[in-house]
XYZ file of C-alpha atoms in Angstrom:
344
model
C 36.620 -147.511 134.397
C 36.080 -144.073 133.077
C 32.598 -142.657 133.580
C 31.186 -140.569 130.802
C 29.192 -137.592 132.089
C 25.944 -136.800 130.310
C 26.116 -133.906 127.920
C 25.093 -130.648 129.506
C 22.856 -128.363 127.496
C 24.400 -124.935 127.294
C 22.525 -121.734 126.531
C 22.787 -121.056 122.860
C 24.047 -124.510 121.998
C 22.744 -126.652 119.182
C 21.470 -129.146 121.732
C 18.891 -126.719 123.042
C 15.344 -127.397 121.917
C 14.299 -124.730 119.472
C 11.515 -122.504 120.685
C 8.371 -122.332 118.635
C 8.191 -118.866 117.152
C 4.936 -116.980 117.148
C 3.907 -115.674 113.732
C 1.236 -113.103 113.154
C -1.260 -114.061 110.440
C -0.643 -112.662 106.967
C -3.956 -110.823 107.129
C -2.995 -108.722 110.155
C -1.842 -105.806 107.987
C -5.139 -105.742 106.106
C -7.104 -105.972 109.368
C -5.213 -103.028 110.882
C -5.688 -101.008 107.683
C -9.437 -101.727 107.726
C -9.817 -100.649 111.361
C -7.835 -97.458 110.760
C -9.866 -96.600 107.649
C -13.198 -97.151 109.401
C -12.063 -95.014 112.335
C -10.831 -92.256 110.007
C -14.050 -92.131 107.982
C -16.120 -92.227 111.161
C -14.115 -89.282 112.514
C -14.762 -87.281 109.348
C -18.375 -88.439 108.985
C -19.759 -89.345 112.434
C -22.116 -92.283 112.347
C -20.222 -94.200 109.679
C -19.171 -96.869 112.199
C -22.750 -97.374 113.348
C -23.445 -101.159 113.360
C -26.434 -100.800 111.035
C -24.381 -98.829 108.512
C -21.444 -101.233 108.725
C -23.784 -104.179 108.184
C -25.159 -102.505 105.065
C -21.583 -101.844 103.932
C -20.706 -105.513 104.348
C -23.681 -106.572 102.239
C -22.696 -104.135 99.483
C -19.132 -105.456 99.506
C -20.267 -109.089 99.454
C -21.095 -109.220 95.733
C -17.717 -108.037 94.450
C -16.189 -109.860 97.428
C -17.379 -113.198 96.052
C -15.467 -112.456 92.861
C -12.390 -111.648 94.951
C -12.505 -115.148 96.456
C -12.389 -116.721 92.995
C -9.687 -114.281 91.927
C -7.414 -115.592 94.695
C -7.274 -118.971 92.926
C -6.592 -117.315 89.572
C -3.819 -115.089 90.948
C -2.347 -118.051 92.839
C -1.645 -119.787 89.500
C 0.026 -116.590 88.198
C -2.914 -115.563 86.040
C -5.415 -112.669 85.960
C -9.053 -112.812 84.808
C -10.217 -109.441 83.482
C -13.616 -110.707 82.370
C -15.011 -111.608 85.811
C -17.017 -108.393 86.211
C -18.842 -108.828 82.926
C -19.509 -112.488 83.655
C -21.196 -111.273 86.837
C -23.273 -108.804 84.806
C -24.255 -111.347 82.163
C -25.308 -113.912 84.771
C -27.538 -111.333 86.443
C -28.932 -110.164 83.108
C -29.577 -113.687 81.816
C -31.298 -114.759 85.030
C -33.430 -111.575 85.058
C -34.448 -112.121 81.419
C -35.565 -115.675 82.158
C -37.529 -114.505 85.173
C -39.239 -111.834 83.074
C -40.221 -114.588 80.615
C -41.889 -116.503 83.431
C -39.190 -119.095 84.163
C -39.009 -120.282 87.775
C -36.498 -117.969 89.568
C -34.553 -120.908 90.997
C -34.125 -122.439 87.540
C -33.255 -119.015 86.106
C -30.599 -118.577 88.792
C -29.174 -122.028 88.071
C -29.058 -121.154 84.357
C -27.199 -117.928 85.146
C -24.564 -119.783 87.147
C -24.267 -122.412 84.415
C -23.848 -119.743 81.748
C -20.907 -118.161 83.523
C -19.376 -121.514 84.387
C -19.422 -122.067 80.623
C -17.742 -118.703 80.089
C -15.076 -119.660 82.614
C -14.607 -122.971 80.834
C -14.220 -121.090 77.547
C -11.514 -118.886 79.070
C -9.758 -121.938 80.456
C -9.869 -123.891 77.201
C -8.423 -121.000 75.194
C -5.676 -120.423 77.775
C -4.646 -124.071 77.987
C -5.104 -124.998 74.325
C -3.320 -121.999 72.826
C -0.935 -121.650 75.789
C -1.676 -117.966 76.153
C -1.629 -115.838 79.323
C -5.102 -115.540 80.828
C -4.794 -111.762 80.997
C -4.618 -111.619 77.190
C -7.425 -114.110 76.641
C -9.748 -112.500 79.181
C -9.062 -109.045 77.761
C -10.656 -110.351 74.573
C -13.552 -112.064 76.346
C -13.989 -108.963 78.527
C -14.748 -106.960 75.384
C -16.923 -109.773 74.005
C -19.021 -109.993 77.174
C -19.276 -106.213 77.404
C -20.564 -106.068 73.834
C -22.919 -108.997 74.379
C -24.420 -107.274 77.433
C -24.950 -104.083 75.406
C -26.696 -105.996 72.616
C -28.948 -108.007 74.922
C -29.754 -105.303 77.440
C -29.883 -102.422 74.932
C -28.835 -100.040 77.671
C -31.944 -100.681 79.786
C -32.328 -101.968 83.317
C -33.893 -105.405 83.749
C -36.267 -106.026 86.647
C -37.985 -109.260 87.619
C -41.737 -108.601 87.435
C -42.860 -111.104 90.061
C -40.727 -110.984 93.211
C -43.129 -112.820 95.486
C -41.523 -116.262 95.196
C -39.296 -118.102 97.652
C -36.132 -117.199 95.708
C -36.507 -113.506 96.477
C -37.918 -113.936 99.982
C -34.976 -116.136 101.020
C -32.213 -114.010 99.489
C -33.754 -110.759 100.714
C -34.407 -112.249 104.155
C -32.518 -111.813 107.410
C -31.429 -114.387 109.961
C -33.075 -113.628 113.313
C -34.271 -110.432 111.681
C -30.759 -108.948 111.862
C -28.141 -110.669 109.662
C -28.892 -110.449 105.911
C -28.936 -113.790 104.108
C -26.534 -112.372 101.487
C -23.919 -111.783 104.168
C -24.403 -115.303 105.518
C -23.869 -116.741 102.032
C -20.706 -114.674 101.626
C -19.267 -115.840 104.959
C -20.104 -119.468 104.118
C -18.374 -119.072 100.747
C -15.309 -117.554 102.437
C -15.028 -120.576 104.736
C -15.597 -123.056 101.900
C -13.022 -121.429 99.617
C -10.506 -121.181 102.459
C -10.811 -124.918 103.052
C -10.635 -125.593 99.298
C -7.402 -123.603 98.964
C -5.592 -124.941 102.007
C -7.095 -128.366 102.727
C -7.815 -130.008 99.373
C -5.787 -131.551 96.567
C -7.085 -128.893 94.185
C -5.855 -126.084 96.449
C -2.477 -127.787 96.828
C -2.168 -128.077 93.053
C -3.132 -124.428 92.532
C -0.417 -123.232 94.898
C 2.133 -125.688 93.528
C 1.512 -124.571 89.933
C 1.810 -120.924 90.943
C 4.980 -121.504 92.965
C 6.888 -123.329 90.234
C 5.091 -124.617 87.105
C 8.121 -126.602 85.926
C 8.532 -128.361 89.262
C 4.789 -129.049 89.323
C 5.044 -130.778 85.932
C 7.927 -132.952 87.155
C 5.874 -133.791 90.266
C 3.107 -135.134 88.042
C 0.633 -132.317 88.665
C -1.662 -131.675 85.653
C -0.784 -128.006 85.205
C -3.106 -127.305 82.258
C -6.060 -129.015 83.957
C -5.429 -127.074 87.186
C -5.390 -123.763 85.300
C -8.598 -124.677 83.515
C -10.254 -125.575 86.822
C -9.235 -122.256 88.399
C -10.716 -120.241 85.523
C -13.845 -122.411 85.523
C -14.228 -121.733 89.253
C -13.851 -118.005 88.597
C -16.685 -118.133 86.094
C -18.972 -120.137 88.382
C -18.424 -117.798 91.344
C -19.028 -114.768 89.124
C -22.310 -116.314 88.026
C -23.317 -117.174 91.586
C -22.684 -113.612 92.720
C -24.644 -112.250 89.755
C -27.787 -114.296 90.378
C -27.704 -113.570 94.113
C -27.478 -109.885 93.222
C -30.655 -110.193 91.149
C -32.385 -111.949 94.011
C -31.343 -109.224 96.428
C -31.947 -106.170 94.236
C -34.722 -107.571 92.093
C -32.935 -106.678 88.853
C -29.785 -105.330 87.227
C -28.963 -101.933 85.724
C -27.107 -101.440 82.451
C -23.368 -101.996 82.906
C -23.727 -102.669 86.634
C -20.937 -104.789 88.054
C -18.667 -104.460 85.014
C -15.857 -103.095 87.195
C -16.186 -105.806 89.844
C -13.392 -107.801 88.236
C -10.876 -105.008 88.790
C -12.108 -104.480 92.341
C -11.687 -108.220 92.944
C -8.058 -108.064 91.798
C -7.400 -105.081 94.085
C -9.055 -106.789 97.062
C -7.113 -110.032 96.579
C -3.764 -108.231 96.352
C -4.498 -105.935 99.304
C -5.482 -109.048 101.265
C -2.104 -110.689 100.730
C -2.342 -112.655 97.472
C 0.707 -112.024 95.322
C 0.771 -111.510 91.567
C 3.803 -113.790 91.461
C 1.558 -116.703 92.446
C 2.155 -119.630 94.744
C -0.016 -118.610 97.662
C -3.188 -116.736 98.441
C -5.434 -115.668 101.265
C -9.195 -116.107 101.004
C -9.828 -114.370 104.328
C -7.428 -111.604 103.285
C -9.329 -111.105 100.028
C -12.588 -110.690 101.967
C -10.960 -108.118 104.243
C -9.406 -106.440 101.204
C -12.840 -105.994 99.639
C -14.075 -104.377 102.846
C -11.159 -101.946 102.618
C -12.040 -101.086 99.017
C -15.701 -100.610 99.933
C -14.841 -98.340 102.886
C -12.693 -96.183 100.587
C -15.415 -95.898 97.945
C -18.132 -95.233 100.525
C -15.957 -92.694 102.316
C -15.437 -90.776 99.077
C -19.181 -90.838 98.363
C -19.964 -89.534 101.853
C -17.382 -86.798 101.372
C -19.364 -85.462 98.422
C -17.049 -86.714 95.681
C -18.985 -86.971 92.424
C -19.969 -90.542 91.457
C -18.355 -90.056 88.033
C -14.973 -90.212 89.781
C -15.613 -93.830 90.764
C -13.872 -95.197 87.662
C -10.848 -92.981 88.296
C -10.677 -94.142 91.904
C -10.949 -97.788 90.790
C -7.986 -97.321 88.451
C -6.005 -95.612 91.198
C -6.728 -98.515 93.545
C -5.476 -100.975 90.918
C -2.179 -99.085 90.620
C -1.934 -98.829 94.408
C -2.472 -102.590 94.704
C 0.274 -103.253 92.139
C 2.622 -100.982 94.083
C 1.736 -102.777 97.307
C 2.365 -106.163 95.673
C 5.800 -105.035 94.489
C 6.615 -103.626 97.944
C 5.587 -106.835 99.728
C 7.589 -108.923 97.250
C 10.672 -106.791 97.908
C 10.118 -107.059 101.666
C 9.860 -110.866 101.524
C 13.041 -111.055 99.450
C 14.841 -108.772 101.909
C 13.747 -110.879 104.876
C 14.839 -114.093 103.141
C 18.263 -112.593 102.369
C 18.605 -111.372 105.941
C 17.754 -114.799 107.370
C 20.310 -116.362 105.022
C 23.043 -114.020 106.300
C 22.161 -114.663 109.961
C 22.104 -118.442 109.500
C 25.199 -120.030 111.113
C 27.593 -121.847 108.787
């Protein structure tokens, strides 16, 4: 009788159990960039990295940062919403107007969020019904909302007269006397949106539609409905940020926040969300907004005139587009390299 010896596992053989490879998180590049930027600005302007100053910086970045979280969903479906900044402004203005007229601040805030959710729904309906790119549709609504804000506000700042209610005391408050409530809301929203993108059916559909719309249709995913939901979410988050801004600042200045939409796009791309769709990073978008805020604050501390802010915003948009193209090329190069190294 011939005995069959058990197979011996040889080094490098197919029988060897594959080792689990360690992968750094996608956001590591943005985290390193943020640390380097903070260190550089602190070197040029000592005291910048003081905890109190950094906490104030985080609060400032939180408002546009909320828009960046919604923008991740929009970019993930291969769309861009240009009107988000003016939805933010209109929500703040509408809520402030209602408060001035004596409406309960909580109801005024709810109305502001509802108004912008309606604006987001309008964007979504036009995009899905006419089958137009969101960037074209929201360019039109961007101008509409800008004009509407100019007509309603008449170029004047709006300030809530009575700021003694619970709405203002809660939003302007601090947890344990240290952590601003606004920052806590932002962190909670980051966690909620991260779970929504990566752990829910809606998030799965968003990424599936962005990865391959045709395949998503064949898989039975309601592509039009998913796009509408993403744009509706963008409007609601813009409104939420706007009313929280009013609660924190007590009012809104003319045109304030109109450029938040562009900053949100920059932050999302810098944080790892691609313009080609299919995936996104909520945590990366939050870090990306911190990077943008450090750059803007660093320029202000360096004595750069505030009128250059618009120029810098445009430059950051172009830089983000360049970064997106570079990362797309790098991913394609890595995929091609892995294909060549794969044994036949």
